[in-house]
């Protein structure tokens, strides 16, 4: 299977792994009507950034973001990438913690946090240690196993739908664009890893656009399933509304009556891939930036996964997880703007430099 | 060799971590209550009664009780549930609860009922698919009646409320999540079935109570409830109707609603199409007579309930849902007070023969 297709799968997995927990809750707090407008606005903004990113990367065939920054100067690389590593570590920690909470609330109600965390971190780190090739290959498997399951879960929830709950369909003003929560919403994106995988194959915008369409469908379904089932007034009061919505489905004659467990299990697969990719990025950045001969990439991955694990373990309460997760998502927005634009500028400047050098 | 070692170590790790035996009690050491009853005790405490089936051991004969009733009291519902756990010799697992019966004396206090439903919804243990019902009887009486007549087979209680094969169309069913939704919804109220312990059968269906934001505003009879089910697109298939000089069975039912909003006055055109099968009739009665009679009766019944519901500002038919896209969202919360009293419904029944 071509690398490009695998990267497409990973792209979709990363997004779906992010958007099942807090994302719908944020949307419901942001607007009462016309939810699709918010989702679409956020998606289009991200698409613009992706376009800029790919345009920037196309100036440097066969190279990834780290190479580009190192070319531009070690100082620039440090200024941009070291905070990026820190924010990624935080994102990994709180993402895994959040999913631990989902797992515990869905089917391990008597288990304490740490064994679940240990398990998730162990698998995540193991996958990350094996490198990008393994991640890409395993993501194809997970994708093919999990997506049918998810489709089934979504289809089964149809029996509880009340289509009237989603009306009014239109939202006349765009004032949500200026709200803080919309800013957090932007953080639910995972296109930055594309730049780190760029050395494997040449990325084309058309291909990523196809993956983006799939992602948008998943975003809309994650928002509209709870909305159709509970209605805006009730859904606002429910945390983890997507998972709640699925657990309201009762198909007793069916052997798989526990749809929630199916959903939670498939989410584990996606979360593991998501965090493995992030850890692998950290390892690659640290390894390329600090070229100490003896330190291998794998050591960096282990060190940072332990740091993230400790962070995740010492979260005192649920409200902390939510808050910190949002903050780390918010920090991602900063990098989502800085990294694409700076690659584009680098590419532009260097191309002109090369042209003038050749002329001169 | 080195590779083999690595695999071995990994396998050992997996053995330790993936055994799935964290704090888990096996199924024979677990009590799985199927029905829970909640009531208010005299001293304002909550009284929780759980019906727990006792699995039959192999080789045991039929005699002996097959399920038992456990009761406990507490200041809140959750503490009473906890009490049952403390006093039980095995682990109590509430994740299979199918039915929650609330005694009438608890439903009088709107605030408490709301709190109870919120607790049930938020509870990680009790599934939100469990059905709710209200009883006029004492909880213990009802549950021991279930116990005497059904024993371990109390899952059939669930079938009583579940639509599907053999479901009587006049029974309403209210899972926890739907009741919770109606607590918040601007435009829809819900009916909760009322059951008593029957003499010969386990339950006696008494109709339904209409719940408006956690307050019971109205009682409706089983026959009337069927109409409400029709509006929620639950089919009335199999319902036997007596029109005085004949009795008919409904074989198919569909409903179409058209809504109009004229100067802030909502108007609904509702068309109910019934397909019937005539079971028996007195001599000299034509098909047309039966048809006209049934149409008239159903319309009369509808306007009777609707008038009552409008008086108490309770939207049991869920008409508000149809107007959600015609009223701005900020104004929707006034649906019950401002628009609903002005609502006009043009209800037409069209009966056709099989």
XYZ file of C-alpha atoms in Angstrom:
714
model
C 0.000 0.000 0.000
C 1.351 3.377 -0.922
C 2.595 5.705 1.756
C 0.246 8.385 0.603
C -2.820 6.263 1.280
C -1.453 5.284 4.677
C -0.898 8.919 5.559
C -4.493 9.603 4.559
C -5.673 6.914 6.963
C -3.515 8.285 9.761
C -4.853 11.767 9.099
C -8.428 10.570 9.573
C -7.565 8.479 12.626
C -5.824 11.398 14.330
C -8.852 13.610 13.893
C -11.415 11.053 15.015
C -9.253 10.175 18.013
C -9.443 13.799 19.079
C -13.034 14.689 18.449
C -15.156 12.210 20.373
C -14.799 13.538 23.873
C -14.949 17.261 24.500
C -15.429 18.527 20.972
C -19.243 18.132 20.773
C -19.644 19.571 24.275
C -17.758 22.689 23.191
C -19.974 23.133 20.147
C -23.126 22.882 22.245
C -21.850 25.546 24.596
C -20.878 27.738 21.694
C -24.170 27.868 19.844
C -27.804 26.935 20.316
C -28.742 26.683 16.683
C -27.114 25.977 13.347
C -24.345 23.796 14.725
C -23.174 22.787 11.285
C -22.138 26.378 10.562
C -19.685 26.329 13.439
C -18.299 22.954 12.408
C -17.953 24.041 8.809
C -16.340 27.376 9.682
C -13.781 25.660 11.828
C -13.177 23.063 9.136
C -12.682 25.648 6.403
C -10.247 27.643 8.508
C -8.279 24.475 9.096
C -8.388 23.637 5.419
C -6.875 27.010 4.615
C -4.064 26.356 7.068
C -3.525 22.891 5.602
C -3.275 24.401 2.136
C -0.668 26.905 3.288
C 1.221 24.136 5.072
C 1.329 21.883 2.031
C 2.287 24.785 -0.184
C 5.148 25.581 2.177
C 6.266 21.971 2.327
C 6.201 21.638 -1.450
C 9.231 23.959 -1.665
C 11.263 21.284 0.097
C 10.684 17.906 -1.524
C 11.848 14.965 0.560
C 12.337 17.007 3.694
C 10.289 17.417 6.851
C 9.556 20.473 8.974
C 12.552 19.956 11.232
C 14.957 19.964 8.286
C 13.388 23.163 7.016
C 13.811 24.964 10.312
C 17.344 23.693 10.767
C 18.136 25.034 7.310
C 16.680 28.396 8.281
C 18.829 28.526 11.386
C 19.267 26.655 14.603
C 17.877 29.526 16.668
C 14.591 29.635 14.765
C 14.290 25.883 15.097
C 14.793 26.124 18.857
C 12.341 28.970 19.318
C 9.563 27.233 17.434
C 10.114 23.566 18.075
C 11.043 23.359 21.774
C 7.784 24.996 22.970
C 6.058 22.760 20.452
C 7.545 19.692 22.119
C 6.379 20.918 25.528
C 2.851 21.541 24.314
C 2.777 18.146 22.621
C 3.790 16.472 25.862
C 0.964 18.213 27.672
C -1.472 17.276 24.925
C -0.457 13.617 25.139
C -0.792 13.606 28.925
C -4.248 15.120 29.039
C -5.549 13.304 26.010
C -4.669 9.962 27.517
C -6.069 11.001 30.859
C -9.304 12.065 29.215
C -9.680 8.766 27.452
C -8.875 6.927 30.653
C -11.811 8.701 32.206
C -14.018 7.678 29.311
C -12.898 4.070 29.585
C -13.502 4.008 33.322
C -16.911 5.605 33.047
C -17.957 3.228 30.308
C -16.800 -0.183 31.416
C -14.179 -0.284 34.159
C -15.995 1.514 36.930
C -14.145 -0.227 39.756
C -10.646 0.119 38.350
C -8.422 2.953 39.587
C -6.830 5.320 37.089
C -3.256 4.178 37.113
C -3.555 0.662 35.662
C -5.499 1.985 32.695
C -2.990 4.787 32.254
C -0.058 2.372 32.485
C -1.614 0.151 29.870
C -2.323 3.018 27.473
C 1.152 4.488 27.899
C 2.833 1.147 27.521
C 1.134 0.434 24.204
C 1.529 4.001 22.960
C 5.222 4.157 23.722
C 5.806 0.724 22.242
C 4.197 1.742 18.966
C 6.033 5.060 18.901
C 9.369 3.285 19.473
C 8.858 1.211 16.362
C 8.862 4.286 14.199
C 6.708 5.795 11.532
C 6.602 2.726 9.297
C 4.953 0.648 11.997
C 2.556 3.436 12.897
C 1.460 3.799 9.313
C 0.998 0.095 8.803
C -0.828 -0.492 12.069
C -3.064 2.476 11.407
C -4.301 0.799 8.240
C -5.288 -2.249 10.269
C -6.940 -0.238 13.014
C -8.734 1.863 10.442
C -10.147 -1.146 8.649
C -11.225 -2.813 11.889
C -12.642 0.197 13.671
C -14.392 2.192 10.965
C -17.029 -0.492 10.238
C -17.640 -0.767 13.990
C -18.103 2.960 14.277
C -20.420 3.050 11.320
C -22.453 0.333 12.947
C -22.611 2.260 16.225
C -23.704 5.387 14.386
C -26.342 3.534 12.405
C -27.704 1.838 15.507
C -28.181 5.207 17.180
C -30.621 6.138 14.403
C -33.492 4.491 16.308
C -33.404 7.192 18.962
C -33.270 10.130 16.583
C -35.836 12.878 16.678
C -35.035 15.019 13.659
C -36.895 18.017 15.026
C -34.343 18.351 17.809
C -31.767 19.844 15.472
C -33.942 22.754 14.428
C -33.673 25.749 14.063
C -31.176 24.859 11.378
C -29.852 28.357 10.696
C -27.749 30.564 12.842
C -27.833 34.068 11.518
C -24.825 35.713 13.130
C -21.189 34.745 13.103
C -20.420 36.132 16.544
C -19.166 32.729 17.675
C -16.029 33.355 15.634
C -14.856 35.846 18.237
C -15.428 33.606 21.241
C -12.734 31.936 23.259
C -14.376 28.551 22.900
C -14.128 28.763 19.125
C -10.427 29.287 19.554
C -10.212 26.088 21.590
C -12.302 24.386 18.954
C -9.638 25.181 16.382
C -7.223 23.178 18.497
C -9.070 19.989 17.629
C -6.992 19.441 14.552
C -4.187 17.113 13.754
C -2.677 18.236 10.478
C 0.688 19.269 11.933
C 2.023 15.681 11.893
C 1.708 15.793 8.078
C 4.750 18.009 7.916
C 6.780 15.521 9.889
C 5.793 12.661 7.632
C 6.526 14.662 4.494
C 9.896 12.998 3.960
C 8.130 9.690 3.209
C 6.173 10.848 0.216
C 5.126 13.958 -1.624
C 1.890 15.310 -0.222
C -0.698 16.661 -2.597
C -3.487 18.956 -1.567
C -6.174 17.092 -3.496
C -5.508 13.922 -1.580
C -5.562 15.602 1.812
C -8.755 17.349 0.758
C -10.449 13.956 0.320
C -9.348 12.938 3.817
C -10.587 16.305 5.094
C -14.048 15.593 3.687
C -14.150 12.296 5.611
C -13.044 14.142 8.725
C -15.794 16.730 8.311
C -18.388 13.965 8.078
C -17.093 12.496 11.304
C -17.152 15.927 12.972
C -20.740 16.490 11.920
C -21.866 13.064 13.061
C -20.191 13.508 16.437
C -22.103 16.751 16.927
C -25.428 15.777 15.434
C -25.893 12.343 17.015
C -26.189 13.718 20.569
C -28.212 16.624 19.245
C -30.756 14.456 17.471
C -31.102 12.242 20.503
C -31.177 14.682 23.401
C -31.988 18.049 21.876
C -30.044 21.230 22.516
C -31.600 22.006 25.903
C -30.676 18.699 27.500
C -27.430 18.053 25.680
C -25.871 21.182 27.154
C -26.067 19.620 30.604
C -24.359 16.373 29.659
C -20.592 15.979 29.656
C -19.175 13.500 27.077
C -22.418 13.872 25.187
C -21.440 11.655 22.265
C -20.742 8.696 24.506
C -23.927 9.345 26.473
C -25.922 9.468 23.292
C -24.634 6.096 22.202
C -25.372 4.517 25.562
C -29.026 5.469 25.237
C -29.397 3.048 22.362
C -31.212 -0.108 23.314
C -31.427 -2.875 20.754
C -32.162 -5.805 22.954
C -32.595 -8.478 20.338
C -29.151 -7.758 19.006
C -26.174 -9.667 20.358
C -24.114 -6.543 20.669
C -26.335 -4.522 22.914
C -23.466 -2.641 24.526
C -22.794 -0.115 21.791
C -21.006 2.194 24.197
C -18.341 -0.400 24.864
C -17.823 -0.803 21.143
C -17.379 2.911 20.762
C -15.031 3.211 23.725
C -12.916 0.300 22.522
C -12.600 1.707 19.043
C -11.654 5.039 20.550
C -8.810 3.336 22.410
C -7.368 2.194 19.107
C -7.519 5.697 17.696
C -6.151 7.347 20.812
C -3.202 4.987 20.891
C -2.329 5.816 17.283
C -2.798 9.544 17.887
C -0.516 9.625 20.882
C 2.020 7.316 19.285
C 2.302 9.746 16.383
C 2.736 12.685 18.745
C 5.392 10.835 20.749
C 7.196 9.847 17.584
C 7.201 13.519 16.522
C 8.731 14.512 19.847
C 11.397 11.843 19.513
C 12.256 12.957 15.997
C 12.413 16.633 16.895
C 14.624 16.075 19.912
C 16.872 13.683 18.052
C 17.431 15.989 15.108
C 17.771 19.144 17.173
C 20.217 17.905 19.748
C 22.674 15.790 17.896
C 24.284 14.030 20.797
C 25.577 10.900 19.243
C 24.840 8.556 22.104
C 21.224 9.491 22.631
C 18.962 7.517 20.378
C 15.500 8.599 19.306
C 13.993 5.843 21.384
C 15.466 7.263 24.598
C 13.816 10.596 23.939
C 10.476 8.912 23.311
C 10.728 6.966 26.567
C 11.748 10.031 28.568
C 8.905 12.157 27.256
C 6.332 9.419 27.611
C 7.327 9.052 31.267
C 6.997 12.812 31.761
C 3.556 12.743 30.157
C 2.588 9.738 32.249
C 3.519 11.540 35.464
C 1.511 14.576 34.364
C -1.493 12.424 33.595
C -1.240 10.516 36.849
C -1.206 13.552 39.102
C -4.300 15.276 37.808
C -6.476 15.824 40.855
C -9.919 15.961 39.304
C -12.109 15.743 36.239
C -12.528 19.501 35.911
C -8.734 19.832 35.820
C -8.473 17.401 32.948
C -11.047 19.304 30.948
C -9.410 22.646 31.608
C -5.876 21.501 30.911
C -6.888 19.592 27.854
C -8.512 22.718 26.487
C -5.435 24.764 27.265
C -3.123 22.359 25.530
C -5.505 22.302 22.574
C -5.430 26.108 22.612
C -1.637 26.043 22.585
C -1.846 23.821 19.528
C -3.705 26.589 17.712
C -0.691 28.838 18.108
C 1.532 26.252 16.457
C -1.086 25.534 13.852
C -0.739 29.122 12.724
C 2.987 29.584 13.246
C 4.290 26.389 11.665
C 2.426 26.518 8.309
C 3.132 30.217 7.820
C 6.777 29.964 8.769
C 7.324 27.012 6.407
C 5.694 28.965 3.626
C 7.871 32.018 4.334
C 11.007 29.877 4.589
C 10.197 28.209 1.324
C 9.498 31.496 -0.370
C 12.626 33.210 0.896
C 14.902 30.292 0.128
C 13.515 29.869 -3.344
C 14.109 33.515 -4.115
C 17.553 33.257 -2.565
C 18.355 30.297 -4.741
C 17.029 32.016 -7.826
C 19.026 35.168 -7.222
C 22.091 33.035 -6.393
C 21.761 31.213 -9.667
C 21.301 34.468 -11.513
C 24.239 36.075 -9.816
C 17.745 -15.957 20.377
C 17.591 -12.346 21.421
C 14.438 -11.876 19.412
C 12.767 -14.825 21.106
C 13.611 -13.364 24.511
C 12.062 -10.051 23.570
C 8.860 -11.719 22.458
C 8.783 -13.748 25.650
C 9.165 -10.689 27.842
C 6.440 -8.877 25.931
C 4.159 -11.866 26.285
C 4.760 -11.933 30.021
C 3.902 -8.254 30.228
C 0.701 -8.838 28.340
C -0.192 -11.707 30.653
C 0.091 -9.468 33.682
C -1.712 -6.504 32.263
C -4.322 -7.955 30.010
C -5.873 -10.498 32.320
C -8.784 -8.131 32.871
C -9.091 -9.213 36.492
C -8.947 -5.967 38.319
C -11.233 -6.012 41.291
C -13.690 -8.086 39.371
C -15.982 -10.535 41.034
C -17.163 -13.470 39.023
C -20.736 -13.668 38.009
C -21.675 -16.214 40.667
C -20.515 -13.778 43.320
C -22.540 -10.924 41.996
C -26.070 -9.853 42.654
C -27.787 -8.408 39.655
C -30.923 -6.493 40.607
C -33.384 -6.213 37.774
C -36.057 -4.043 39.303
C -35.555 -1.197 41.724
C -38.334 0.492 43.624
C -38.009 3.931 45.157
C -40.346 5.394 47.726
C -40.455 8.030 50.406
C -40.518 6.599 53.929
C -42.522 8.239 56.710
C -39.561 10.066 58.188
C -38.747 11.721 54.868
C -36.032 9.227 54.083
C -35.690 7.459 50.787
C -36.606 3.820 50.785
C -35.044 1.723 48.064
C -36.163 -1.797 47.323
C -34.334 -4.053 44.947
C -35.493 -7.290 43.468
C -32.592 -9.661 43.041
C -32.978 -12.969 41.233
C -31.211 -15.936 42.793
C -29.640 -18.127 40.143
C -30.597 -21.734 40.406
C -27.773 -24.122 41.133
C -27.577 -27.147 38.939
C -29.275 -30.160 40.449
C -31.472 -28.026 42.680
C -35.156 -28.694 42.480
C -37.748 -26.127 41.635
C -38.785 -25.389 45.241
C -37.513 -22.428 47.209
C -37.568 -18.748 46.359
C -36.083 -17.771 43.046
C -35.545 -14.152 43.841
C -35.589 -11.999 46.907
C -36.447 -8.496 47.924
C -33.906 -6.304 49.661
C -34.866 -3.020 51.244
C -32.805 -0.222 52.685
C -33.250 3.367 53.728
C -31.093 6.399 53.423
C -31.143 10.162 53.392
C -30.677 10.175 49.664
C -31.285 7.717 46.891
C -27.591 7.098 46.404
C -26.942 6.436 50.080
C -29.795 3.948 50.134
C -28.322 2.220 47.084
C -24.992 2.164 48.874
C -26.658 0.608 51.903
C -27.833 -2.309 49.816
C -24.264 -2.782 48.642
C -22.909 -2.686 52.176
C -25.405 -5.143 53.525
C -25.178 -7.570 50.678
C -22.835 -10.533 51.039
C -21.982 -10.473 47.348
C -21.091 -7.560 45.118
C -24.142 -5.710 43.855
C -24.033 -4.780 40.220
C -26.678 -2.310 39.148
C -25.718 -2.347 35.508
C -28.534 -4.719 34.571
C -31.403 -2.811 36.118
C -34.311 -2.922 33.696
C -37.107 -1.149 35.477
C -37.272 1.545 38.105
C -40.590 1.956 39.843
C -41.274 5.166 41.709
C -43.952 5.224 44.358
C -46.515 7.959 44.002
C -45.647 9.743 47.243
C -42.233 10.602 45.849
C -43.602 12.211 42.727
C -45.415 14.945 44.620
C -42.311 16.976 45.167
C -41.160 18.406 41.849
C -37.695 19.295 43.052
C -37.003 15.884 44.478
C -38.251 14.097 41.403
C -36.061 16.221 39.166
C -33.108 15.491 41.387
C -33.807 11.793 41.311
C -33.994 11.685 37.531
C -30.797 13.681 37.218
C -29.087 11.281 39.561
C -30.295 8.276 37.588
C -29.033 9.847 34.376
C -25.624 10.712 35.777
C -25.162 7.422 37.545
C -22.411 5.372 35.982
C -23.882 2.134 37.227
C -27.554 2.330 36.403
C -28.017 2.205 32.654
C -29.900 5.110 31.161
C -31.915 2.683 29.068
C -33.803 1.440 32.144
C -37.528 2.141 32.064
C -39.308 4.337 34.553
C -42.774 3.672 35.928
C -44.939 5.120 38.667
C -47.074 3.080 41.027
C -49.910 3.924 43.389
C -49.258 0.799 45.433
C -46.636 0.256 48.044
C -43.368 -0.607 46.400
C -42.884 -3.733 48.490
C -46.287 -5.002 47.579
C -45.618 -4.493 43.904
C -42.210 -6.073 44.001
C -43.264 -9.056 46.060
C -46.071 -9.521 43.597
C -43.494 -9.637 40.819
C -41.543 -12.030 42.965
C -44.436 -14.409 43.567
C -45.620 -14.495 40.021
C -42.478 -14.284 37.987
C -39.461 -15.033 40.117
C -36.338 -15.218 38.035
C -38.190 -14.472 34.848
C -38.580 -10.862 35.802
C -36.920 -9.849 32.555
C -40.378 -10.282 31.086
C -41.273 -7.114 32.975
C -39.029 -5.283 30.631
C -40.832 -6.775 27.676
C -44.020 -5.394 29.116
C -42.822 -1.883 28.357
C -40.765 -2.613 25.330
C -42.302 -2.105 21.979
C -41.855 -4.934 19.604
C -43.609 -8.212 19.159
C -46.587 -8.630 21.441
C -46.498 -5.096 22.749
C -49.831 -3.597 23.574
C -50.044 -0.274 21.740
C -51.627 1.630 24.589
C -48.690 1.169 26.921
C -46.288 4.041 27.137
C -42.639 3.487 27.796
C -40.274 6.001 29.290
C -36.569 5.210 29.498
C -34.563 7.364 31.880
C -32.829 9.337 29.146
C -36.131 10.350 27.566
C -37.522 11.529 30.881
C -34.308 13.438 31.492
C -34.617 15.073 28.085
C -38.157 16.182 28.827
C -36.973 17.888 32.027
C -35.031 20.348 29.912
C -36.874 20.414 26.618
C -38.707 23.610 25.737
C -41.162 21.949 23.427
C -41.974 18.447 24.549
C -43.398 16.709 27.603
C -43.537 13.046 28.367
C -45.884 10.444 29.774
C -44.731 7.909 32.322
C -46.673 4.658 32.672
C -48.550 4.022 35.894
C -48.731 0.424 37.064
C -50.262 -1.333 40.024
C -49.826 -4.853 41.214
C -52.422 -6.974 39.509
C -54.515 -9.698 41.021
C -53.837 -12.381 38.472
C -51.272 -10.755 36.273
C -48.070 -9.247 37.518
C -48.819 -5.685 36.613
C -51.963 -3.816 36.032
C -51.586 -1.003 33.553
C -53.398 2.062 34.798
C -52.608 4.572 32.111
C -49.945 7.208 32.306
C -48.963 10.295 34.226
C -47.978 13.385 32.298
C -44.746 14.879 33.443
C -44.041 18.534 32.808
C -40.545 19.553 33.864
C -40.680 17.065 36.715
C -44.189 17.866 37.838
C -47.149 15.593 37.280
C -49.916 17.637 35.733
C -52.403 15.173 34.406
C -53.403 11.521 34.376
C -54.504 9.817 31.214
C -56.222 6.512 30.658
C -54.659 3.662 28.656
C -56.944 4.350 25.730
C -55.959 7.969 25.573
C -52.333 7.079 25.848
C -52.547 5.166 22.648
C -53.313 8.388 20.822
C -50.198 9.962 22.259
C -48.141 7.003 21.111
C -49.580 7.489 17.651
C -48.243 11.012 17.568
C -44.816 9.710 18.441
C -45.043 7.468 15.403
C -45.391 4.310 17.398
C -47.719 2.082 15.496
C -51.124 1.155 16.856
C -51.027 -2.175 15.118
C -53.043 -4.827 16.903
C -55.091 -2.463 18.986
C -58.659 -3.659 19.419
C -61.216 -0.889 19.492
C -64.840 -1.199 20.437
C -67.241 1.237 18.798
C -70.416 0.110 20.500
C -72.024 -1.885 17.744
C -68.854 -3.452 16.471
C -65.301 -4.153 17.414
C -62.412 -3.600 15.078
C -58.708 -4.200 15.028
C -56.282 -1.590 13.777
C -53.886 -3.141 11.304
C -51.983 -0.100 10.159
C -51.695 3.478 11.304
C -49.892 6.479 9.956
C -49.991 10.099 10.953
C -49.173 13.203 8.951
C -48.738 16.622 10.454
C -48.653 19.933 8.616
C -47.856 23.073 10.539
C -48.620 26.695 9.836
C -47.691 29.754 11.832
C -49.971 32.764 11.302
C -49.362 36.002 13.244
C -47.813 34.101 16.118
C -50.710 31.677 16.191
C -49.637 28.106 15.620
C -51.872 25.802 13.673
C -51.482 22.077 13.059
C -53.287 19.996 10.475
C -53.098 16.441 11.654
C -54.256 13.525 9.562
C -54.504 10.103 11.099
C -54.942 7.223 8.705
C -56.172 3.995 10.209
C -56.571 0.721 8.441
C -58.958 -1.555 10.249
C -60.168 -5.083 10.241
C -63.705 -5.686 11.489
C -63.739 -8.473 14.045
C -67.388 -8.623 14.950
C -70.497 -6.563 14.323
C -74.127 -6.496 15.143
C -76.557 -7.365 12.400
C -77.392 -4.731 9.767
C -74.424 -2.542 10.476
C -72.661 -1.352 7.349
C -68.987 -0.693 6.935
C -69.678 2.980 6.509
C -71.415 3.248 9.846
C -68.493 1.663 11.631
C -66.071 3.896 9.825
C -67.927 7.066 10.693
C -68.365 6.036 14.276
C -64.693 5.225 14.754
C -63.624 8.489 13.156
C -65.910 10.462 15.384
C -64.913 8.615 18.532
C -61.205 9.029 17.959
C -61.549 12.719 17.169
C -63.617 13.279 20.276
C -61.068 11.456 22.357
C -58.258 13.523 20.949
C -59.909 16.877 21.589
C -60.765 15.771 25.108
C -57.125 15.104 26.018
C -55.847 18.051 24.070
C -58.109 20.507 25.861
C -57.002 19.185 29.220
C -53.365 19.315 28.232
C -53.699 22.841 26.956
C -55.242 23.904 30.236
C -52.237 22.685 32.155
C -49.796 23.993 29.515
C -48.409 20.540 28.947
C -47.408 19.594 25.455
C -47.831 15.822 25.621
C -48.239 15.370 21.894
C -44.987 17.142 21.252
C -46.516 19.686 18.848
C -43.829 22.129 19.882
C -41.242 19.961 18.157
C -42.829 20.798 14.787
C -42.577 24.515 15.457
C -38.951 24.527 16.476
C -37.876 25.765 13.067
C -40.554 28.458 12.924
C -39.878 30.180 16.219
C -36.532 31.807 16.988
C -34.540 29.787 19.495
C -34.573 32.458 22.181
C -38.343 32.521 22.015
C -38.720 28.755 22.131
C -38.572 28.650 25.889
C -41.890 30.531 25.896
C -43.527 27.837 23.819
C -45.547 26.370 26.681
C -46.682 29.723 28.059
C -47.026 31.950 25.010
C -47.698 29.849 21.931
C -49.102 26.567 23.150
C -52.317 27.989 24.690
C -53.089 29.533 21.286
C -52.417 26.335 19.380
C -55.232 25.118 17.160
C -55.239 21.550 15.976
C -57.282 20.347 13.076
C -57.418 16.642 13.723
C -58.888 14.408 11.030
C -59.209 10.670 11.163
C -59.483 8.687 7.965
C -60.483 5.098 8.378
C -60.191 2.595 5.610
C -61.058 -1.053 5.504
C -58.567 -3.807 5.096
